[in-house]
mmCIF file of C-alpha atoms (C1' of nucleotides) in Angstrom:
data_model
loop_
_atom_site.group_PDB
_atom_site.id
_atom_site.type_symbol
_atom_site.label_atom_id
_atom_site.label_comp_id
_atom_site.label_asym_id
_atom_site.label_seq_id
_atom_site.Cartn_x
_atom_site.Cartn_y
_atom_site.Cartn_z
ATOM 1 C CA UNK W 25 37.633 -10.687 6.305
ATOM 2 C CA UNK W 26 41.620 -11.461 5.928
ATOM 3 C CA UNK W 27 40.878 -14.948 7.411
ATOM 4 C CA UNK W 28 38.029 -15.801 4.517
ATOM 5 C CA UNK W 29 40.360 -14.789 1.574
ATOM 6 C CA UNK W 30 43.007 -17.637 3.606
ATOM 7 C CA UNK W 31 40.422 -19.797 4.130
ATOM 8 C CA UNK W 32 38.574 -20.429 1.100
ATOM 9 C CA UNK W 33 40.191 -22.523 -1.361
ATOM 10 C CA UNK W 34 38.186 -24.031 -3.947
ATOM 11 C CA UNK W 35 36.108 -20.531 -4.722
ATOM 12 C CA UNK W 36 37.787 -17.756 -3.028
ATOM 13 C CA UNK W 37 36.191 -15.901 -5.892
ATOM 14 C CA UNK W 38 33.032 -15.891 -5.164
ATOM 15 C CA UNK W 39 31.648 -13.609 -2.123
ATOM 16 C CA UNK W 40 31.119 -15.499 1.106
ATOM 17 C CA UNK W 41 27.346 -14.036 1.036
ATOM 18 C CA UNK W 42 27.011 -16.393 -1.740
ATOM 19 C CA UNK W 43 27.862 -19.173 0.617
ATOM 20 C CA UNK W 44 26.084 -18.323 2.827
ATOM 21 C CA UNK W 45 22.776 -17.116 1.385
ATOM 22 C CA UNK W 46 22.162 -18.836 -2.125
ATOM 23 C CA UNK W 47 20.688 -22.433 -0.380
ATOM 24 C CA UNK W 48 17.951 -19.796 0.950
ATOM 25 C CA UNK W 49 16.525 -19.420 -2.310
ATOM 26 C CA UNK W 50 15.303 -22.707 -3.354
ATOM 27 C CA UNK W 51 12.837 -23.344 -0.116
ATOM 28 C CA UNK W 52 11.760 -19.877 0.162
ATOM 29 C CA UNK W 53 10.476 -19.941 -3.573
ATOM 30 C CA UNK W 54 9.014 -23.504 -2.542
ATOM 31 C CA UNK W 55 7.366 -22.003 0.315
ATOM 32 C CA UNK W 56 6.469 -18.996 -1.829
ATOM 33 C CA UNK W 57 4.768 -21.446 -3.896
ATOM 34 C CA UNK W 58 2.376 -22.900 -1.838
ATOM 35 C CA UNK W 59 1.772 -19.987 0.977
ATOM 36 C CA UNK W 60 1.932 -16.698 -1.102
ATOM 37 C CA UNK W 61 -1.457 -14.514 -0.505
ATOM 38 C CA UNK W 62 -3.727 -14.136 -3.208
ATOM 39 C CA UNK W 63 -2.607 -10.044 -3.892
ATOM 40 C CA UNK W 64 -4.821 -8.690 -7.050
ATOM 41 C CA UNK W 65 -1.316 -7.199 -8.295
ATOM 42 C CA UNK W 66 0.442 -10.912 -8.662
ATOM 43 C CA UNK W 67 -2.311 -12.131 -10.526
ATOM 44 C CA UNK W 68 -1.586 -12.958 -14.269
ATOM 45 C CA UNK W 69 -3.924 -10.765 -15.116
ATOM 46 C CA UNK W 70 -1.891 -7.799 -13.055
ATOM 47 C CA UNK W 71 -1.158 -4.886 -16.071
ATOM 48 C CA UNK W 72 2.110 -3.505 -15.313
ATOM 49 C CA UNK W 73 0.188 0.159 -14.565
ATOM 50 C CA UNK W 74 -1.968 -2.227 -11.839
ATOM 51 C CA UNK W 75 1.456 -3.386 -10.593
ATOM 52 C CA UNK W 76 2.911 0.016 -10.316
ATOM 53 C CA UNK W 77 -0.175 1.730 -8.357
ATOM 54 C CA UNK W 78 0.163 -1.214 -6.020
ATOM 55 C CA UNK W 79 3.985 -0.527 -5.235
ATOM 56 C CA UNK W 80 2.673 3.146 -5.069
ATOM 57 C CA UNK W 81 0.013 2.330 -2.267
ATOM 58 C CA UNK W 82 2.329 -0.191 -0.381
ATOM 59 C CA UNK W 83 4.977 2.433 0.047
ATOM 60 C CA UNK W 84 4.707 2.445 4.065
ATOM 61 C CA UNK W 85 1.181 1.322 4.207
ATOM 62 C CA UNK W 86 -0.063 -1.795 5.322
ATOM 63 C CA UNK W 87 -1.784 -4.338 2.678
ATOM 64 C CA UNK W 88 -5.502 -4.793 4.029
ATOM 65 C CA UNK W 89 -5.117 -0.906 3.569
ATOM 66 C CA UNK W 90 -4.770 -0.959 0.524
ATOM 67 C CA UNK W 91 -6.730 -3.646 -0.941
ATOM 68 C CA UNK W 92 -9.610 -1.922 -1.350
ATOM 69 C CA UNK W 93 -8.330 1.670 -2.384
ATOM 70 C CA UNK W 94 -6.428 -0.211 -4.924
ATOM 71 C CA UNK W 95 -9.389 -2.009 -6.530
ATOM 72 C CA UNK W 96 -11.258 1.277 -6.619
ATOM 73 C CA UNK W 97 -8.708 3.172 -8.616
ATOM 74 C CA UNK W 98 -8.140 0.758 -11.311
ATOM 75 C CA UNK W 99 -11.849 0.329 -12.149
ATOM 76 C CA UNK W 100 -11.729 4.230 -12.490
ATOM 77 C CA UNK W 101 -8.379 4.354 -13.764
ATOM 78 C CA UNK W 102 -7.136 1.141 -15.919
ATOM 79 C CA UNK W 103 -4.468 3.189 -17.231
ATOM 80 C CA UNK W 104 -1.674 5.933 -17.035
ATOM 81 C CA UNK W 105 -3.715 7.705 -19.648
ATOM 82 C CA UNK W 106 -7.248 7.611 -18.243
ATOM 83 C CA UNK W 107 -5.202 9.001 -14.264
ATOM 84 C CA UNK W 108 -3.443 11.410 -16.437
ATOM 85 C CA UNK W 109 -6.625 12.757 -17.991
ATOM 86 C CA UNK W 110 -7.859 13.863 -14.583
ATOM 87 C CA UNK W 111 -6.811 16.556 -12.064
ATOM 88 C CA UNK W 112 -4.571 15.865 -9.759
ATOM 89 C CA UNK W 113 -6.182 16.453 -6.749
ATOM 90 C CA UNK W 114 -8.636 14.223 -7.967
ATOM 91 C CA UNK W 115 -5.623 11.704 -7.389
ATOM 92 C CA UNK W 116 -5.538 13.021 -3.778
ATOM 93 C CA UNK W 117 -9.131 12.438 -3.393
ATOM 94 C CA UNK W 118 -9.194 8.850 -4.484
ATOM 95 C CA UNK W 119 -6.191 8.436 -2.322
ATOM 96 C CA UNK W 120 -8.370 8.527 0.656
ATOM 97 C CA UNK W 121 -6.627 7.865 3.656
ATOM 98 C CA UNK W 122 -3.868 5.682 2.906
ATOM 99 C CA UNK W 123 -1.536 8.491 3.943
ATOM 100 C CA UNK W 124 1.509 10.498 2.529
ATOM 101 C CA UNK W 125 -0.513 12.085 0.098
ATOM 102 C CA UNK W 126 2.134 13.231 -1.883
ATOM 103 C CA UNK W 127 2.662 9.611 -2.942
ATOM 104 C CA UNK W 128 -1.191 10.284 -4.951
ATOM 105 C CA UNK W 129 0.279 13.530 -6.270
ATOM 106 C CA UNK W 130 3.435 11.972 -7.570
ATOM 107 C CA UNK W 131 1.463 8.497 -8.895
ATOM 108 C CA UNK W 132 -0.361 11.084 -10.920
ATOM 109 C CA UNK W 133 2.624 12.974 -12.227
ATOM 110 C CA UNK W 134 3.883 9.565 -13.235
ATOM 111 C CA UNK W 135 1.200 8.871 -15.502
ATOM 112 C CA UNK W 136 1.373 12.201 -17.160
ATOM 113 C CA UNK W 137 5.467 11.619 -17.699
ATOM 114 C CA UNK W 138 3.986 7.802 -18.919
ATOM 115 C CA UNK W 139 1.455 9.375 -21.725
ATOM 116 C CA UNK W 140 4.054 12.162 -22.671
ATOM 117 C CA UNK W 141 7.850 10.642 -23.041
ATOM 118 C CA UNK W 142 6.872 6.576 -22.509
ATOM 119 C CA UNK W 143 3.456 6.439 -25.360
ATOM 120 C CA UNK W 144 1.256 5.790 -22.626
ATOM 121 C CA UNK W 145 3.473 2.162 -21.715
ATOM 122 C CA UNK W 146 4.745 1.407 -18.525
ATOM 123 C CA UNK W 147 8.724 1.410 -19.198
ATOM 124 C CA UNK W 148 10.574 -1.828 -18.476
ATOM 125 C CA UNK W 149 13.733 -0.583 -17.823
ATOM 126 C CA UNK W 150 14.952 0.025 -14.383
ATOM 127 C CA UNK W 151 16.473 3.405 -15.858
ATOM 128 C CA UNK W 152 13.561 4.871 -17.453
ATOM 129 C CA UNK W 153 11.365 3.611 -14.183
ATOM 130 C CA UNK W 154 13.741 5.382 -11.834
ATOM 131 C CA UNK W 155 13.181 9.314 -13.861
ATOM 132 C CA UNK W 156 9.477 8.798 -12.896
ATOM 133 C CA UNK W 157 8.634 10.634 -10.279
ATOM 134 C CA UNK W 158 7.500 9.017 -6.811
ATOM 135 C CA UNK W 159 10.208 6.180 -8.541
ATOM 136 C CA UNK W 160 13.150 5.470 -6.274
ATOM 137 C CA UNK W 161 15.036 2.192 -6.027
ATOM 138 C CA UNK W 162 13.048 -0.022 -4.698
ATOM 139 C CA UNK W 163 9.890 0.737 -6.803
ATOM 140 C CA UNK W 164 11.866 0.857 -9.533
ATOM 141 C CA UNK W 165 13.526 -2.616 -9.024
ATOM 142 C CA UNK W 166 10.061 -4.359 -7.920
ATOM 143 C CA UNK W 167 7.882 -2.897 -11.050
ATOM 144 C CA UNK W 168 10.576 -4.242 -13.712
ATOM 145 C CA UNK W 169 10.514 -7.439 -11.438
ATOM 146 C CA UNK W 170 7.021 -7.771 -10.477
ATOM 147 C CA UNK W 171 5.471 -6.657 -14.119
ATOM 148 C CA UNK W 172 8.196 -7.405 -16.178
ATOM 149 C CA UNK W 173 9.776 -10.741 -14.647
ATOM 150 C CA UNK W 174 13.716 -8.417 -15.284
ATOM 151 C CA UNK W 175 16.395 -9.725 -13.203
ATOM 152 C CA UNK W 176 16.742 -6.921 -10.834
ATOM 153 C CA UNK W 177 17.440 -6.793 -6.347
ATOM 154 C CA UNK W 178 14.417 -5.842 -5.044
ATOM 155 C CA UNK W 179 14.903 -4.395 -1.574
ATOM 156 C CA UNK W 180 12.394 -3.204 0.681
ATOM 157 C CA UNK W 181 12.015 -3.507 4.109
ATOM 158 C CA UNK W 182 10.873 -7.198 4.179
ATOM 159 C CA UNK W 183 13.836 -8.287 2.213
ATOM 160 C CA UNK W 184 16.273 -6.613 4.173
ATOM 161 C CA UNK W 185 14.904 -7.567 7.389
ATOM 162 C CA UNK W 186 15.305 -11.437 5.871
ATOM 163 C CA UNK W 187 19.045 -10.945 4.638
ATOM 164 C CA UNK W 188 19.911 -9.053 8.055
ATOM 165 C CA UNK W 189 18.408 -12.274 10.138
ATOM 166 C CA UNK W 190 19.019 -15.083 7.460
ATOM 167 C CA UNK W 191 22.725 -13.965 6.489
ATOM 168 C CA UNK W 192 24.173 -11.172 8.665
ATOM 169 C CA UNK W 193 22.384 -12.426 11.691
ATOM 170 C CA UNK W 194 21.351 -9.552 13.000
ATOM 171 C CA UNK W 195 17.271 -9.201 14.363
ATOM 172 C CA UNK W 196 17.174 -5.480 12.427
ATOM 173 C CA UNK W 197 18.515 -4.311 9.404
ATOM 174 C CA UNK W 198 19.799 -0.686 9.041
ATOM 175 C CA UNK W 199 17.284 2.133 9.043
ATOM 176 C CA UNK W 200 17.688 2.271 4.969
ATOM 177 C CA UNK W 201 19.443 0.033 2.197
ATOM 178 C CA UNK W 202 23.139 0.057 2.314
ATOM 179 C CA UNK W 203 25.668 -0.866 0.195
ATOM 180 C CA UNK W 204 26.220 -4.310 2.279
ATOM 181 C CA UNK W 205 22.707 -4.978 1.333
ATOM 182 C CA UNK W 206 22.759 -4.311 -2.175
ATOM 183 C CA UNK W 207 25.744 -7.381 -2.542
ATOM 184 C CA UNK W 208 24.361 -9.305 -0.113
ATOM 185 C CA UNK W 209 21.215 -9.222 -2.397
ATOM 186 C CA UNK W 210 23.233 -9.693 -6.058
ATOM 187 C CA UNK W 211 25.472 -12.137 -4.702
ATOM 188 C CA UNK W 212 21.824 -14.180 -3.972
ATOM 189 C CA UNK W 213 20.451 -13.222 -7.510
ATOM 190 C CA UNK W 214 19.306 -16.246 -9.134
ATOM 191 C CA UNK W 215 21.005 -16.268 -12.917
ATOM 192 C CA UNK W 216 17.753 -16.897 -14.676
ATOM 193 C CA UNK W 217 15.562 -13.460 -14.760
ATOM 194 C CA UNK W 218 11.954 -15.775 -14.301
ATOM 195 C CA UNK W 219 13.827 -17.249 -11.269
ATOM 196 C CA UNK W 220 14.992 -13.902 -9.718
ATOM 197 C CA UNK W 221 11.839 -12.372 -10.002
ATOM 198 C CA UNK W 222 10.448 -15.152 -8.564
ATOM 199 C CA UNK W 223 12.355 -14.728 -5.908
ATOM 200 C CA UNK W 224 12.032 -11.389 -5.803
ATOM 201 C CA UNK W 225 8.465 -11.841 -4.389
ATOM 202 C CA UNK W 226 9.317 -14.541 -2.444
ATOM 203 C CA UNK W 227 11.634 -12.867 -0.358
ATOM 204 C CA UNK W 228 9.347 -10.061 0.204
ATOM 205 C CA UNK W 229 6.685 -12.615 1.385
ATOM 206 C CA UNK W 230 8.519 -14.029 3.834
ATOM 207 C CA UNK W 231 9.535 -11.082 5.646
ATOM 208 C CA UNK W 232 5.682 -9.857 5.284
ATOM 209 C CA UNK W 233 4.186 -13.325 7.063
ATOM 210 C CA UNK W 234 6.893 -15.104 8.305
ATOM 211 C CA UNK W 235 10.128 -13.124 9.155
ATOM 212 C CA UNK W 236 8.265 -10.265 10.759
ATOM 213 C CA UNK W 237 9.375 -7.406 12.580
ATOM 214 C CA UNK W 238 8.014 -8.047 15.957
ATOM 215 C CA UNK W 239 6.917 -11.412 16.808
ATOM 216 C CA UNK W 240 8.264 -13.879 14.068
ATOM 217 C CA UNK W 241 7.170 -16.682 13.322
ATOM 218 C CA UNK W 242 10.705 -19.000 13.475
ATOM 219 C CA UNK W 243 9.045 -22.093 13.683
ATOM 220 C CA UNK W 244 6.610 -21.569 10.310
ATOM 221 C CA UNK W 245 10.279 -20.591 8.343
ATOM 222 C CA UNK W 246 11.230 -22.524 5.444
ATOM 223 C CA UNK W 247 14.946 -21.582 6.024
ATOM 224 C CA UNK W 248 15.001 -21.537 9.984
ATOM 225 C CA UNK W 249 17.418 -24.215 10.058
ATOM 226 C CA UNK W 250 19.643 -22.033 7.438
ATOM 227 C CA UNK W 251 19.540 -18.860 9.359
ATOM 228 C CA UNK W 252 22.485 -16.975 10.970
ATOM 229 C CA UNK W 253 20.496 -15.387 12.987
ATOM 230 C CA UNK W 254 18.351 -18.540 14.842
ATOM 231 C CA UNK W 255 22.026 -20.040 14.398
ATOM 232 C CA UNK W 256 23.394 -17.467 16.890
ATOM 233 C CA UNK W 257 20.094 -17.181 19.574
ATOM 234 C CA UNK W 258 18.286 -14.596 17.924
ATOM 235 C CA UNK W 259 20.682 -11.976 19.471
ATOM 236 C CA UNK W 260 18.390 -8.888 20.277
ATOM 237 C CA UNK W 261 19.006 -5.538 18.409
ATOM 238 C CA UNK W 262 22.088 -3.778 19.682
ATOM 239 C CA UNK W 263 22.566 -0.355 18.223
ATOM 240 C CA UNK W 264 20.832 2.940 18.413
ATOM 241 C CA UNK W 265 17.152 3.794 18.824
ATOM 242 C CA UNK W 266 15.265 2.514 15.475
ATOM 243 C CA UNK W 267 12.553 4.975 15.055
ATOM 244 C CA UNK W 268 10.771 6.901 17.774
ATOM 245 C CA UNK W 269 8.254 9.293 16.399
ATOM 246 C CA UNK W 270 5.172 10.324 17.463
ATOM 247 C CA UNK W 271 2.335 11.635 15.291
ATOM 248 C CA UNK W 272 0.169 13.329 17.765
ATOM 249 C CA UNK W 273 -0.115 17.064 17.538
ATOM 250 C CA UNK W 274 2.757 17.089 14.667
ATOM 251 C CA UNK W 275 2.673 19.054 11.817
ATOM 252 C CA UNK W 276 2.270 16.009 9.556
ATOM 253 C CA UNK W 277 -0.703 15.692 11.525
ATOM 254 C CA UNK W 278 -2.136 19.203 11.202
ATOM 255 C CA UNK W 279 -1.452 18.904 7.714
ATOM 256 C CA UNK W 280 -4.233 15.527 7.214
ATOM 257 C CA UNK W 281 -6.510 16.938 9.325
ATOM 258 C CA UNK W 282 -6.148 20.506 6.571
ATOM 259 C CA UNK W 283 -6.200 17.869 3.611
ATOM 260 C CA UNK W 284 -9.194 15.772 4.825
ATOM 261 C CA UNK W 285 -11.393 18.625 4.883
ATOM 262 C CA UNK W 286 -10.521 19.106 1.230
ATOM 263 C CA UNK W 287 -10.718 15.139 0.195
ATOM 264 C CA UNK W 288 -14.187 15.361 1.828
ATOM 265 C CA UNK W 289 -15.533 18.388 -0.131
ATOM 266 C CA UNK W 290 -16.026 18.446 -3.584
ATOM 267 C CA UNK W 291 -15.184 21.830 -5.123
ATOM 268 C CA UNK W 292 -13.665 24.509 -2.934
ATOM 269 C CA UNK W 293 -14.533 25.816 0.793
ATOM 270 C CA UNK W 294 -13.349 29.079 2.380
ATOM 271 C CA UNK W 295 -10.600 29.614 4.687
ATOM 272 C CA UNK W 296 -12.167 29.639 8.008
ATOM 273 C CA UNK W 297 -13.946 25.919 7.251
ATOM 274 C CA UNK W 298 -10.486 24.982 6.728
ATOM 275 C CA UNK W 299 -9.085 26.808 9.720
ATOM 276 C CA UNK W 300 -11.471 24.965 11.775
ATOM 277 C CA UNK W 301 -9.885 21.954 11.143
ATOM 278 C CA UNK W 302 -6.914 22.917 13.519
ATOM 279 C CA UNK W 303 -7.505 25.317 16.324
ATOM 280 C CA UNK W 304 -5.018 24.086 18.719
ATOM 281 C CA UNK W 305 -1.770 26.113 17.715
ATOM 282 C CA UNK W 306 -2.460 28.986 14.999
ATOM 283 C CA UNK W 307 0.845 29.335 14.113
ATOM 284 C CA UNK W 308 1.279 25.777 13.194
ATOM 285 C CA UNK W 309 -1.957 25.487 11.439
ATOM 286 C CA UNK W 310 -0.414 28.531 9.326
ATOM 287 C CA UNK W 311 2.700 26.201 8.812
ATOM 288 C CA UNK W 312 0.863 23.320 7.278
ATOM 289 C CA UNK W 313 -1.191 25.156 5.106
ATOM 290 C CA UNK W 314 1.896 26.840 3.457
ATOM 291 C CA UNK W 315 3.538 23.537 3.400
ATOM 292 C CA UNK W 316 0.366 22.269 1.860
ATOM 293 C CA UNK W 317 0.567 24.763 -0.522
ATOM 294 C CA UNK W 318 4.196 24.580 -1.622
ATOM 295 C CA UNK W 319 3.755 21.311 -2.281
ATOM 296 C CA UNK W 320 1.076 21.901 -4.531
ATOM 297 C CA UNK W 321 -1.442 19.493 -2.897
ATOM 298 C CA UNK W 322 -3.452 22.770 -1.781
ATOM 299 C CA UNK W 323 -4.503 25.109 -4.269
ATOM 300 C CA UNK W 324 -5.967 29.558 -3.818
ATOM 301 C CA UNK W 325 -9.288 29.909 -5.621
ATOM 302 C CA UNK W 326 -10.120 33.802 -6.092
ATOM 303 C CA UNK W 327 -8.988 34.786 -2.822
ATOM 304 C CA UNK W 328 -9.529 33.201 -0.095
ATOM 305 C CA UNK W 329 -11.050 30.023 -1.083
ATOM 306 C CA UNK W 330 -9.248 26.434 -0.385
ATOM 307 C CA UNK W 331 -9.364 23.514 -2.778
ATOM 308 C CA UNK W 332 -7.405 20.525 -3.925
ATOM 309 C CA UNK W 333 -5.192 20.731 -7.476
ATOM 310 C CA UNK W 334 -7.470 21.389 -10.265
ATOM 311 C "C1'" DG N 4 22.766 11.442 5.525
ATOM 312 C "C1'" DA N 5 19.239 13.100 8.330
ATOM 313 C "C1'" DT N 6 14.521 14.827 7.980
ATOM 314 C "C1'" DG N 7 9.859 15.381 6.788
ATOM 315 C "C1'" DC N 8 6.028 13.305 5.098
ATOM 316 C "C1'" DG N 9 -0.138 10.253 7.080
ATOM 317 C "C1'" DT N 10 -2.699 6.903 8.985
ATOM 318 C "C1'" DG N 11 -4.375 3.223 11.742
ATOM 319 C "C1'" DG N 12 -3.858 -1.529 13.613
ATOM 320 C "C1'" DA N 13 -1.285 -4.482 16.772
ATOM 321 C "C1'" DT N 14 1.030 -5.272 20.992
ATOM 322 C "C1'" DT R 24 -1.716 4.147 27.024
ATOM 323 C "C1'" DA R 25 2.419 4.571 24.394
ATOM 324 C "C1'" DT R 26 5.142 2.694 21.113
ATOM 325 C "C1'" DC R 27 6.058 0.235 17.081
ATOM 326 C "C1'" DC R 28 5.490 -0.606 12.512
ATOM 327 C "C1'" DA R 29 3.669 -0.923 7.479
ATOM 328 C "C1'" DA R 30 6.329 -3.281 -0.385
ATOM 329 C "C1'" DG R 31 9.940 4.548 0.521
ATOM 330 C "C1'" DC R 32 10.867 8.913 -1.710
ATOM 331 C "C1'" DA R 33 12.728 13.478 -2.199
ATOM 332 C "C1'" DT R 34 15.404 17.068 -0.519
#
DNA sequence: GATGCGTGGAT
DNA sequence: TATCCAAGCAT
């Protein structure tokens, strides 16, 4: 660090990420231009509701997932009004399995907050995007980039995994966004809010097709010849375990086997269909039905009947 | 800041 | 087969 602030002369005031990361952006957004997938959401066309369920869906769930779940709730629900109209376990329903159904319960819960404080309008602001519910930082940053072409970082997981390789040259980035990433990012910004938008999406692409997680694909990379990373070897991962969970015989997994019993009947059914679902461990069945119910995605009918929110 | 929260395809 | 991973959020 001491030996930058020595050795930069000419523009000791700008941060050395700048140096090292702003040539990225021109080729990627070339490469953006003439690669990027045809995604319903970028299309012109895209409302800004469309291009908030998508961020919705894509929260930790993979693309060809959600194509078609995606297409399916926009014909029924074109807007935050028409979702908000509905139950909210009819939200669940629709969600199918694309998982984390809370993200269904809290996409609904966003509409109603849309049609009661916003008029029924999508807010542009990063501010009034982040009070929404299911609307944290990244969501919040890619819907008033993606729908509203604002100047705004847009960090997910694709992004940081480019700026970790690309810049910090590093194969992983940390297990969530950190402050390094968030200046790494705005010292990249382009100026013009088009252009940073622009490569807001571009960024993200690259990680998604080209800068993967597991296998990537160096020698298909605009900025190969740019990165830190290739620069130094591509050093492997040094640092603690990255993930390491397993699903089988979880609660989260008790819990969608309880929920897809619901999703799958219309109306209500009575305990023991539900208890069905789960006979392995009692006592953990018992846990993800509370659970289930706490969180509201499980509603009591008279007794001791099961269904979805009404 | 660490945890809990679904699901399924790829390796 | 087991593990990894996929446009995170809320508590």
């Amino acid at each position: 660090m001491a030996e930058r602030t020595t050795a930069r002369t000419t523009d000791a005031a700008r941060p050395p990420e700048f140096e090292q990361g702003s040539e990225l952006v021109t080729p990627v957004v070339a490469w953006y231009r003439t690669a990027a997938r045809d995604l319903p959401w970028r299309r012109p066309d895209a409302t800004p509701w469309a291009v908030m369920v998508s961020e919705f869906m894509l929260q930790q769930t993979p693309v060809v997932r959600v194509l078609p779940v995606y297409e399916a709730w926009l014909d029924r629900w074109p807007t935050p009004a028409a979702l908000a109209a509905e139950p909210a376990g009819e939200a669940v329903r629709a969600w199918g399995r694309l998982g984390y159904p809370r993200r269904a319960q809290r996409l609904h819960a966003a509409a109603s907050a849309i049609e009661e404080d916003f008029d029924g309008v999508v807010p542009d602001t990063y501010e009034d995007l982040a009070s929404l519910p299911g609307v944290g930082e990244y969501t919040a940053g890619a819907i008033a980039s993606f729908a509203y072409k604002k100047r705004h970082i847009v960090l997910d997981t694709n992004v940081r995994r480019v700026l970790a390789r690309a810049v910090s040259g590093v194969e992983y980035p940390a297990p969530s966004t950190t402050p390094a990433d968030r200046r790494i990012a705005t010292a990249l910004l382009p100026e013009q809010p088009a252009d940073a938008a622009e490569w807001a999406a571009a960024s993200m692409e690259l990680g998604a097709v080209v800068c993967t997680a597991r296998t990537p694909r160096c020698d298909e990379c605009p900025v190969a010849s740019l990165c830190t990373w290739v620069a130094a070897g591509k050093p492997a991962y040094d640092g603690p375990p990255r993930r390491g969970q397993t699903y089988e015989g979880t609660d989260r997994q008790a819990r969608g086997r309880l929920l897809a019993v619901l999703r799958d009947t219309h109306g209500s059914v009575p305990r023991e269909e539900l208890e069905a679902a789960w006979t392995r461990d009692v006592a953990q069945r018992e846990r993800a039905l509370s659970s289930l119910l706490a969180d509201g995605l499980v509603v009591v009918l008279d007794g001791e009947r099961f269904a979805l929110a009404q």
